Amino acid sequence: MNRKRLFFLLMVFFQALVLVLGGVCFSFFGYNKDTFGREITISGISVAGLSESSARENLKKELSLPSRIVFVWKEEEYAIPVDAGNISHDIDLSIDRALQAKNIFHEIAWFPPMIDFAVPLAITKDFLREEITKIKGEFDRPPENARLFIKEGVPYLEEGVPGRCLDIVATEQEAVKRLQRGQTSNIPVRAEILEPDIKSKNLPDTNNILSEYKTSLDGVHANAVNNIGIALGFLDGTIIGPGETFSFNLAVGPVTSDRGYRETEVLENHAETIVGIDGGLNQLATTTYQAALLAGLEIIERHPHGGEVPYVRLGLGATVNYRSRDLAIKNTYKDPILLVGSVNDGVLRVKYYGAPGPDSAYTVKIEANIAETIPPIKFEQEAPGLPRGQTEIVQEARDGYRVEVFRVVYDGNKEIRRELIYEDLYQPVNEIIRIGTRSAQ
């Protein structure tokens, strides 16, 4: 038998086989066109071989409505109760989908795959919107800003917490979509995350001390210590943003007895003392000022003492008065800084915290040197009320000084930079003597 004849016979055989098998399959399929195919289930209920009407009646008997719908957000669950008054099965739609899935390949397979169709659920729109709105009232949270708090002179950072806002429309759409698949649990809540206005990155670096200065409270009157503590309560925890100027007077506020301040001796010009209610505030201002110099901050306003004070060298002090003299300090860093103050064991401390600055790797000192001593002048006044030759000192002489103040940077013991930051001039106090001119009787 030649090859052409063999090829012809094989072609005829295969064509006949295709026609026979096709006829059988189409006959079988056509014969069962109004019934469900093998291994077809709807919500786990078998409808194989059933007619459309029989399947519908069977499903009505077997299906039960859910008692609740559960929404989820991470580990949280929000359940809403449902009943026949607001939710129903869409049996017709599930039957149509199951019938459309019937095909010849599924019918002629020796072991056809199991196909299950979920019964869609329809829910009343107004009911769903109302229940989601209730969930929103429980779900929504405003963001919490990051914050700093001070405990025993040590700053602590509390991270901010994002808020959340449930999107009613998106959550409703998600619920309808999931219910169409027959899903009643683990329906995702759709929400917007609300970021805090102030995050930890917007706050000063509490792990790095830019500078620290301390003065002794030994011998300071109890009322002055009280006043320092009250004012410190307003300064402690102050954040100075980049480029911002801190005002001591604005931070502390009015100094009045109503706010707890007490009268004590206050240093005035030429080291004279008077009784005032703001005693102690100059020492707090001085300590704050010196810490600012060590940190390399810019001093916008500062007023020196009239003379020497016990808690700091001449040239290093700062005085304040709520109505006339302020201490103003500008943050020249690109990041915010934090002012922290404390009183412990008879020592007043002020620290500045923030991201490391250009001199953070070095040691910084503030040096005050007397550049010039200015002698006082002696004035004599005639005193007719005093016997001739008798003298009376009206005002004692006190030298004046010109003081140069330097900011000095050291790398170990090696001085690498010295900067004259200001000069203070302390006028001398002239001596005044009364000389008697009254003749003897």
Coordinates of C-alpha atoms in Angstrom, one line a residue, residues 18-190:
V18 CA -14.9 13.5 14.7
L19 CA -18.4 13.5 13.2
V20 CA -19.5 10.6 15.5
L21 CA -18.1 12.0 18.7
G22 CA -19.4 15.5 17.9
G23 CA -22.8 14.2 17.2
V24 CA -22.9 12.3 20.5
C25 CA -21.6 15.2 22.5
F26 CA -24.0 17.7 21.0
S27 CA -26.9 15.3 21.3
F28 CA -26.0 14.9 25.0
F29 CA -25.5 18.6 25.5
G30 CA -28.7 19.5 23.7
Y31 CA -30.7 17.0 25.6
N32 CA -29.5 18.5 28.9
K33 CA -29.7 22.2 27.9
D34 CA -32.4 23.0 30.5
T35 CA -30.6 21.3 33.4
F36 CA -27.5 22.1 35.3
G37 CA -24.3 20.4 34.5
R38 CA -22.4 17.9 36.7
E39 CA -20.6 19.0 39.8
I40 CA -22.3 22.4 39.8
T41 CA -23.1 23.9 43.2
I42 CA -24.6 27.2 44.4
S43 CA -23.4 28.4 47.8
G44 CA -22.4 24.8 48.5
I45 CA -25.8 23.4 47.5
S46 CA -25.7 20.9 44.6
V47 CA -27.9 21.6 41.6
A48 CA -26.4 19.0 39.3
G49 CA -29.0 17.7 36.9
L50 CA -31.8 19.9 38.2
S51 CA -34.0 22.1 36.1
E52 CA -33.9 25.8 36.6
S53 CA -37.2 25.8 38.5
S54 CA -36.3 22.9 40.7
A55 CA -33.0 24.5 41.5
R56 CA -34.7 27.7 42.4
E57 CA -37.1 26.0 44.8
N58 CA -34.3 24.0 46.4
L59 CA -32.2 27.1 47.0
K60 CA -35.1 28.9 48.6
K61 CA -35.5 26.0 51.1
E62 CA -31.8 25.5 51.8
L63 CA -30.4 29.0 51.9
S64 CA -30.5 31.1 55.1
L65 CA -29.9 34.8 55.4
P66 CA -26.9 36.1 57.4
S67 CA -27.5 37.6 60.8
R68 CA -24.7 40.2 60.5
I69 CA -22.1 41.7 58.3
V70 CA -18.6 42.2 59.6
F71 CA -16.3 45.0 58.6
V72 CA -12.6 44.8 59.5
W73 CA -9.7 47.3 60.0
K74 CA -6.5 45.5 60.8
E75 CA -7.3 43.7 64.1
E76 CA -10.6 45.5 64.7
E77 CA -14.0 44.2 63.8
Y78 CA -17.2 46.2 63.3
A79 CA -20.4 44.1 63.0
I80 CA -23.8 45.3 61.9
P81 CA -26.9 43.2 62.4
V82 CA -29.1 42.4 59.4
D83 CA -32.4 40.6 58.8
A84 CA -34.9 39.9 56.0
G85 CA -36.1 43.4 56.2
N86 CA -32.9 44.8 54.8
I87 CA -31.0 42.0 53.1
S88 CA -32.0 39.3 50.6
H89 CA -30.6 36.6 48.3
D90 CA -30.5 37.3 44.5
I91 CA -31.2 33.6 43.6
D92 CA -32.1 34.4 39.9
L93 CA -28.7 36.0 39.3
S94 CA -26.8 33.0 40.8
I95 CA -28.9 30.6 38.6
D96 CA -28.2 32.6 35.5
R97 CA -24.4 32.5 36.2
A98 CA -24.5 28.7 36.9
L99 CA -26.4 28.0 33.6
Q100 CA -24.0 30.1 31.6
A101 CA -21.0 28.1 33.0
K102 CA -22.3 24.9 31.4
N103 CA -20.2 23.9 28.4
I104 CA -19.4 20.8 26.4
F105 CA -16.0 20.3 27.8
H106 CA -17.3 20.2 31.3
E107 CA -20.0 17.7 30.4
I108 CA -17.8 15.2 28.5
A109 CA -15.0 15.2 31.1
W110 CA -14.5 11.9 33.0
F111 CA -13.9 13.9 36.2
P112 CA -15.3 17.4 35.8
P113 CA -14.1 20.0 38.2
M114 CA -16.4 21.2 41.0
I115 CA -17.8 24.7 40.3
D116 CA -19.5 26.7 43.0
F117 CA -21.4 29.9 42.5
A118 CA -22.0 32.2 45.5
V119 CA -25.5 33.6 45.8
P120 CA -25.2 37.4 45.7
L121 CA -26.7 39.4 48.5
A122 CA -28.6 42.6 48.0
I123 CA -28.9 45.1 50.9
T124 CA -31.0 48.2 51.3
K125 CA -28.8 51.2 50.4
D126 CA -30.2 53.6 53.0
F127 CA -29.8 50.9 55.7
L128 CA -26.2 50.2 54.7
R129 CA -25.4 54.0 54.6
E130 CA -26.9 54.5 58.1
E131 CA -25.0 51.6 59.7
I132 CA -21.7 52.6 58.1
T133 CA -22.2 56.1 59.4
K134 CA -22.6 54.6 62.9
I135 CA -19.3 52.7 62.5
K136 CA -17.7 56.0 61.4
G137 CA -18.6 57.6 64.7
E138 CA -16.8 54.8 66.6
F139 CA -13.9 54.5 64.1
D140 CA -12.8 58.0 63.4
R141 CA -9.8 59.3 65.5
P142 CA -8.1 62.7 65.2
P143 CA -4.3 62.6 64.8
E144 CA -2.2 63.2 68.0
N145 CA 0.8 65.4 67.6
A146 CA 4.2 64.3 68.8
R147 CA 5.1 66.1 72.0
L148 CA 7.9 66.8 74.4
F149 CA 7.5 66.6 78.1
I150 CA 10.0 67.3 80.9
K151 CA 10.4 65.2 83.9
E152 CA 13.0 66.1 86.6
G153 CA 14.9 68.2 84.2
V154 CA 15.1 65.5 81.5
P155 CA 13.2 65.8 78.2
Y156 CA 11.3 62.9 76.8
L157 CA 9.8 62.5 73.3
E158 CA 6.3 61.1 72.8
E159 CA 5.8 60.0 69.2
G160 CA 2.8 61.3 67.3
V161 CA -0.1 59.0 66.4
P162 CA -1.8 59.2 63.0
G163 CA -5.5 59.6 62.9
R164 CA -8.1 58.0 60.6
C165 CA -11.3 59.0 58.9
L166 CA -13.7 56.4 57.5
D167 CA -14.7 57.0 53.9
I168 CA -18.4 56.3 53.9
V169 CA -18.9 56.2 50.1
A170 CA -15.8 54.0 49.5
T171 CA -16.7 51.6 52.4
E172 CA -20.3 51.3 51.1
Q173 CA -19.1 50.5 47.6
E174 CA -16.7 47.9 48.9
A175 CA -19.5 46.3 51.0
V176 CA -21.8 46.1 48.0
K177 CA -19.1 44.6 45.8
R178 CA -18.3 42.0 48.5
L179 CA -22.0 41.2 49.1
Q180 CA -22.4 40.6 45.4
R181 CA -19.9 37.7 45.9
G182 CA -21.9 36.4 48.8
Q183 CA -19.2 37.6 51.3
T184 CA -20.5 38.8 54.7
S185 CA -17.3 38.8 56.8
N186 CA -13.9 40.5 56.5
I187 CA -15.3 43.4 54.5
P188 CA -12.5 46.0 54.5
V189 CA -13.2 49.5 55.9
R190 CA -11.9 52.1 53.5

